[in-house]
GROMACS .gro file of C-alpha atoms in nm:
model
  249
    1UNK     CA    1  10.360  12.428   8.609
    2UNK     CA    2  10.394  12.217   8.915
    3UNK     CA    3  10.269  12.492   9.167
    4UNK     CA    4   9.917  12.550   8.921
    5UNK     CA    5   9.729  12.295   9.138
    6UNK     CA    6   9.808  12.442   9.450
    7UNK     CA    7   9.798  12.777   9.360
    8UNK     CA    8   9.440  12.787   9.313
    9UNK     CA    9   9.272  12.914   9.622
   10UNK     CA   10   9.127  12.603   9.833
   11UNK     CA   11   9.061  12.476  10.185
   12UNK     CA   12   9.391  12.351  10.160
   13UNK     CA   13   9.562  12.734  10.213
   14UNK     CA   14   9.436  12.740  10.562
   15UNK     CA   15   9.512  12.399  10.665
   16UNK     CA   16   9.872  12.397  10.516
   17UNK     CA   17   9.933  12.719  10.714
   18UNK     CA   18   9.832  12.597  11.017
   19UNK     CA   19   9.938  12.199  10.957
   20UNK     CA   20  10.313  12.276  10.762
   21UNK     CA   21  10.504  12.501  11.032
   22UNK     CA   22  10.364  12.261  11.365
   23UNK     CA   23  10.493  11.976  11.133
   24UNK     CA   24  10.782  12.149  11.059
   25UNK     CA   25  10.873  12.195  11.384
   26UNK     CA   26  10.893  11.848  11.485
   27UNK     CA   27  11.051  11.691  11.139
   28UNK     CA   28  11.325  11.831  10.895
   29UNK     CA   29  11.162  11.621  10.531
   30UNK     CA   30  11.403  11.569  10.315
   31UNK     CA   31  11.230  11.452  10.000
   32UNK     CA   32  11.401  11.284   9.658
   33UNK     CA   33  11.221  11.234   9.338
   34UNK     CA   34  10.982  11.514   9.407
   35UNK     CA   35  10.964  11.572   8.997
   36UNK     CA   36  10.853  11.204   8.976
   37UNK     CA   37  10.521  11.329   9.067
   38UNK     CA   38  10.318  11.441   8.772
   39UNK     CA   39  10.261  11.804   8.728
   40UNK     CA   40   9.919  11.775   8.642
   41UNK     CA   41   9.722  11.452   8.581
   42UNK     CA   42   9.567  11.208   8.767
   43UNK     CA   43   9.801  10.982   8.994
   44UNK     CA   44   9.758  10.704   9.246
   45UNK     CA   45  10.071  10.730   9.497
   46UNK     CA   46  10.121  10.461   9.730
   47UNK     CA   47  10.316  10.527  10.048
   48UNK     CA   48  10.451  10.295  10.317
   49UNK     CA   49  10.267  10.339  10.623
   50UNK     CA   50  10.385  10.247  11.005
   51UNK     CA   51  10.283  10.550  11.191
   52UNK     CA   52   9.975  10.724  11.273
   53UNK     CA   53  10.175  11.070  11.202
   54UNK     CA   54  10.339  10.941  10.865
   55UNK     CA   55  10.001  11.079  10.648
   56UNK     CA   56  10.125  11.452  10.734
   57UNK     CA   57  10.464  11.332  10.667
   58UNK     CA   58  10.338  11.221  10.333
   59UNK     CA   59  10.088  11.493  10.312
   60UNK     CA   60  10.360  11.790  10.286
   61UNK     CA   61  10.579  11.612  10.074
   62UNK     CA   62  10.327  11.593   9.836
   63UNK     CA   63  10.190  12.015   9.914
   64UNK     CA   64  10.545  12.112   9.828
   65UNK     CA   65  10.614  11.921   9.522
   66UNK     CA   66  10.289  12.119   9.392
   67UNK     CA   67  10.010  11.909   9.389
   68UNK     CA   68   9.741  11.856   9.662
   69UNK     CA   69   9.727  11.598   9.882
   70UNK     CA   70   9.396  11.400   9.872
   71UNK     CA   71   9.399  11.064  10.080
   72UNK     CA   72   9.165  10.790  10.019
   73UNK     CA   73   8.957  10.791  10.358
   74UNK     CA   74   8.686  10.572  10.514
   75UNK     CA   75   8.315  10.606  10.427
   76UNK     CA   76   8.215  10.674  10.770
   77UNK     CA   77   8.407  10.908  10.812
   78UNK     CA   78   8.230  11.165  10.558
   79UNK     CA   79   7.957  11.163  10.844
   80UNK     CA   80   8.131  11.299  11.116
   81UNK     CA   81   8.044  11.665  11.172
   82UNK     CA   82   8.296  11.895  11.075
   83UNK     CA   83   8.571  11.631  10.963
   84UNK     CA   84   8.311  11.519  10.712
   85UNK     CA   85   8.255  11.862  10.591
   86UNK     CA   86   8.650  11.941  10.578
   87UNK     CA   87   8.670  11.574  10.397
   88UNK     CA   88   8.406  11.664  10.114
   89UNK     CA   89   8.571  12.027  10.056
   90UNK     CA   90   8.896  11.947  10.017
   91UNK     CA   91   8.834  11.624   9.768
   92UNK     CA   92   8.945  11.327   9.981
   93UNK     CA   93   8.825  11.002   9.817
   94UNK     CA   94   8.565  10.782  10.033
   95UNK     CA   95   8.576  10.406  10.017
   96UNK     CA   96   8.362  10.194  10.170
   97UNK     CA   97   8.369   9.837  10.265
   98UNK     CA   98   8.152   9.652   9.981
   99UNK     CA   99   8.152   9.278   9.802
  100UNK     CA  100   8.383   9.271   9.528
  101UNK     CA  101   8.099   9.361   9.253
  102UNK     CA  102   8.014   9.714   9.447
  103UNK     CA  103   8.384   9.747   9.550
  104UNK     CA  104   8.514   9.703   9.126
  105UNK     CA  105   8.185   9.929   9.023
  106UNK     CA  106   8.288  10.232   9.283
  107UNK     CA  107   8.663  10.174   9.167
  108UNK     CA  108   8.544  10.259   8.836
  109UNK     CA  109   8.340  10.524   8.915
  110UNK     CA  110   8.644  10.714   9.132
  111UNK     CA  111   8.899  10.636   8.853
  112UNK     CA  112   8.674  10.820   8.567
  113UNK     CA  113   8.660  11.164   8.871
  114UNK     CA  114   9.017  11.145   8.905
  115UNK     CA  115   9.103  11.138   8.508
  116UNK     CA  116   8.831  11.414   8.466
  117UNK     CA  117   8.928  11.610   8.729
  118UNK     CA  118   9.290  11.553   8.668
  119UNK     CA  119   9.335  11.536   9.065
  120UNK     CA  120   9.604  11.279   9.241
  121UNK     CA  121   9.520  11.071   9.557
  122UNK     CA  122   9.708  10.867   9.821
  123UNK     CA  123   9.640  10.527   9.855
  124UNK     CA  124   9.813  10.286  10.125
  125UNK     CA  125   9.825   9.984   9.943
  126UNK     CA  126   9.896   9.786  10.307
  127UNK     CA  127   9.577   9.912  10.447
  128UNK     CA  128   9.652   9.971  10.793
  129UNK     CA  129  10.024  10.035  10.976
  130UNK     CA  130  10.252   9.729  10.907
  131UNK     CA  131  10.247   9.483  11.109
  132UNK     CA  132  10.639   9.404  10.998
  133UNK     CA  133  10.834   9.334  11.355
  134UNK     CA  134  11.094   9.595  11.172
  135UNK     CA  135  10.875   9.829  11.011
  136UNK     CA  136  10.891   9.654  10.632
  137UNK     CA  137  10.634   9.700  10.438
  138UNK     CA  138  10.375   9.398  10.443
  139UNK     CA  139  10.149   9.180  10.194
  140UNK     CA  140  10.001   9.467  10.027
  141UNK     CA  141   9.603   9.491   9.926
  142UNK     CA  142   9.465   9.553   9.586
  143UNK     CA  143   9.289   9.882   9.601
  144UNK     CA  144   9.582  10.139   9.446
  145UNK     CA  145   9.625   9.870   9.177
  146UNK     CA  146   9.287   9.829   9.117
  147UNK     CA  147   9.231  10.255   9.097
  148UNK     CA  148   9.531  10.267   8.839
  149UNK     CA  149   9.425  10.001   8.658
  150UNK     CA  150   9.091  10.113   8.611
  151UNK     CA  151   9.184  10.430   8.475
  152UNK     CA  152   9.530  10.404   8.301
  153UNK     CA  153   9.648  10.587   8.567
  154UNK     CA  154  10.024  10.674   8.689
  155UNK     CA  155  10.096  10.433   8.944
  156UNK     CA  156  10.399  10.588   9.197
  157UNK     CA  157  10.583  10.460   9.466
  158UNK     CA  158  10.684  10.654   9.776
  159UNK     CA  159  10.896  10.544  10.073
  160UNK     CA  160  10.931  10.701  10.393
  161UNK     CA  161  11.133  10.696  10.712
  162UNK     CA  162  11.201  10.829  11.031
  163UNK     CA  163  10.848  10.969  11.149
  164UNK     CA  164  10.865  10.620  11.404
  165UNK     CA  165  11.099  10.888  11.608
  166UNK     CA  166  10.823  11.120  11.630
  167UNK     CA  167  10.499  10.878  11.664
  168UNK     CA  168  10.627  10.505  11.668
  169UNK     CA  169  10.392  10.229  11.580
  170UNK     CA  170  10.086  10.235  11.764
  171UNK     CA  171  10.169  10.508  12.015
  172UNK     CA  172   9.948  10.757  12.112
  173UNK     CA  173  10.159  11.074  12.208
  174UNK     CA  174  10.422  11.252  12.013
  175UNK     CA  175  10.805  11.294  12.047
  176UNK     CA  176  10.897  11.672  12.087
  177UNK     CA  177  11.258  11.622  12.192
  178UNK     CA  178  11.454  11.685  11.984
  179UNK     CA  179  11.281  11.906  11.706
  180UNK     CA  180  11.340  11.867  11.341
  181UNK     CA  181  11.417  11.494  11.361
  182UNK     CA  182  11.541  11.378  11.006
  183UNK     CA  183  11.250  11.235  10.797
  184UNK     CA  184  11.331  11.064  10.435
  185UNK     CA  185  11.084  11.083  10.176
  186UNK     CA  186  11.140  10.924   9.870
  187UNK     CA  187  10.912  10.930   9.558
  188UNK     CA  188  10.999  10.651   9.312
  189UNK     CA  189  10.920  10.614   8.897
  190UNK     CA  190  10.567  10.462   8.804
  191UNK     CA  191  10.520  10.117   8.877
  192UNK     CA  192  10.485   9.941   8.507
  193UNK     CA  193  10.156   9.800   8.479
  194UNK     CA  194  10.153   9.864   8.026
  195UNK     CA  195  10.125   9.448   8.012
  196UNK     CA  196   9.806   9.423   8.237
  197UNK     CA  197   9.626   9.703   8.095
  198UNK     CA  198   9.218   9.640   8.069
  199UNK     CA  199   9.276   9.305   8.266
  200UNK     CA  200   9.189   9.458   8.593
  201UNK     CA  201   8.947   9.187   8.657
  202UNK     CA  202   9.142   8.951   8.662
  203UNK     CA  203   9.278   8.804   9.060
  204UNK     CA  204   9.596   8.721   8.877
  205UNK     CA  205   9.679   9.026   8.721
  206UNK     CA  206   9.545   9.256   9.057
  207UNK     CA  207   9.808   8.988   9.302
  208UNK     CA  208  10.095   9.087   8.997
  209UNK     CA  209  10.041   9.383   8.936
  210UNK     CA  210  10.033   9.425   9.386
  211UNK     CA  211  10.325   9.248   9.405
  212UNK     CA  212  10.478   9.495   9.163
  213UNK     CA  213  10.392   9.789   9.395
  214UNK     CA  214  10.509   9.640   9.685
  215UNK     CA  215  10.822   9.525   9.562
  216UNK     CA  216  10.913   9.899   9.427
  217UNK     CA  217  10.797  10.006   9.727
  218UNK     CA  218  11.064   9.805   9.940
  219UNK     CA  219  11.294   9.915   9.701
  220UNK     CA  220  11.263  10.275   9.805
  221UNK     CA  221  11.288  10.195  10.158
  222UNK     CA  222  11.583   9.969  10.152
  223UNK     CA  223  11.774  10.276   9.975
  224UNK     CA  224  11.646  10.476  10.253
  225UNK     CA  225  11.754  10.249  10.560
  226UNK     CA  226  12.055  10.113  10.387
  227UNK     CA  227  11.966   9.745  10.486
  228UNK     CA  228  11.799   9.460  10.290
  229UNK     CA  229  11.403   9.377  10.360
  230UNK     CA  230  11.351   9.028  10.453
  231UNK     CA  231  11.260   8.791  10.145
  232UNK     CA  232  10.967   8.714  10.246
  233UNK     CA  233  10.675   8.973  10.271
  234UNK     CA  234  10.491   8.987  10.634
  235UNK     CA  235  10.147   8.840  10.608
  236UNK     CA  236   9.934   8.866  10.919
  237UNK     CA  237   9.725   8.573  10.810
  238UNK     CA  238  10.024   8.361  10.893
  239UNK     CA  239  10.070   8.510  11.232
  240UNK     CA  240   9.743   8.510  11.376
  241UNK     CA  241   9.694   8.878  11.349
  242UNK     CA  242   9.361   9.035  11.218
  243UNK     CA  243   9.398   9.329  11.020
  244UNK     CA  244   9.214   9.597  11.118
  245UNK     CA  245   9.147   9.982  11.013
  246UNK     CA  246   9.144   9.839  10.615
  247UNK     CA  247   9.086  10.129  10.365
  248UNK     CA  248   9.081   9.951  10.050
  249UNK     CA  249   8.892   9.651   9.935
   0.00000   0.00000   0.00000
């Protein structure tokens, strides 16, 4: 059933009933394609990301389609008192930033937990917010590729849109006029990654099978906003902009 993962008593009973209703109060989520989330299994889902607020966005979407919501979060900060404690209990995924040998060899080692566990996490294949001058998704990294790879694993699109009216790009305070502003969630079918099985390896097949991701990605979004995304993907590289706050290798 889709609710048996949740159901069992967690750390996460507390925080959604203390996280859900504030959230609630400041966005009405409206999410499609909730039953393209597996109801039990391992996952990788890979959201869009331009807000600091979107990860709660993302974060109940995924609570009320029955599975928990277990983000892929930096190294350092399982060392923070308190957040680090709250981190470890509730399964959130560290990654650290390694050379490429360390990097592959802990992307392993997570894939096999997730399979064995059966437990889903949320990767942001862009690393960091966009830095799209209209919110598009940008060049995307390899980590959620390289986690679904590793582990056969359900690769699955998600698009969001509308938490900018809450907590726009970079800003550091919230919106609370008007409550419930209209936030789109929309969860797409797995990416199809059958011909690059075992090549994980490979730089060609990580940049195809990335492209693939980001391109379904888009897709969701463009549905969402009801425009086309430019043809060309953003890459900071080419505008002088250092990205910062990376999560995967």
């Amino acid at each position: 059933m889709a609710a048996s993962e949740r159901s069992r008593p967690s750390l996460f009973w507390p925080l959604a009933a203390i996280v859900i209703p504030f959230v609630s109060l400041l966005a009405r989520i409206r999410t499609t394609g909730a039953d393209r989330l597996p109801r039990e299994g391992a996952f990788v889902l890979a959201p869009n990301h331009y807000s600091e607020f979107d990860p709660l966005i993302v974060a109940i979407a995924v609570y009320r389609a029955g599975r928990l919501p277990r983000f892929m979060a930096k190294e350092t900060l399982f060392r923070v008192p308190v957040l680090g404690w709250v981190l470890k209990r509730t399964g959130m995924v560290p990654v650290a930033r390694a050379s490429s040998a360390t990097a592959a060899k802990l992307t392993m080692q997570q894939s096999r937990e997730l399979v064995q566990r059966g437990r889903g996490v949320i990767v942001y294949p862009e690393g960091t917010l966009t830095r799209d001058p209209d919110m598009w998704p940008m060049r995307g990294k390899s980590g959620a590729v390289r986690l679904a790879l590793a582990g056969d694993i359900p690769l699955i699109p998600m698009a969001q849109w509308g938490t900018q009216h809450i907590m726009g790009r970079y800003q550091k305070r919230l919106s609370l006029w008007p409550l419930r502003k209209k936030v789109q969630v929309v969860i797409g079918d797995p990416v199809d990654l059958s011909d690059l099985k075992g090549r994980g390896g490979e730089p060609a097949v990580l940049a195809e099978a990335t492209r693939r991701l980001m391109e379904a990605i888009t897709v969701l979004l463009e549905g969402i906003r009801h425009e086309k995304a430019p043809s060309e993907r953003w890459n900071p590289a080419d505008h002088g902009q250092k990205e910062t706050g990376r999560l995967d290798p």
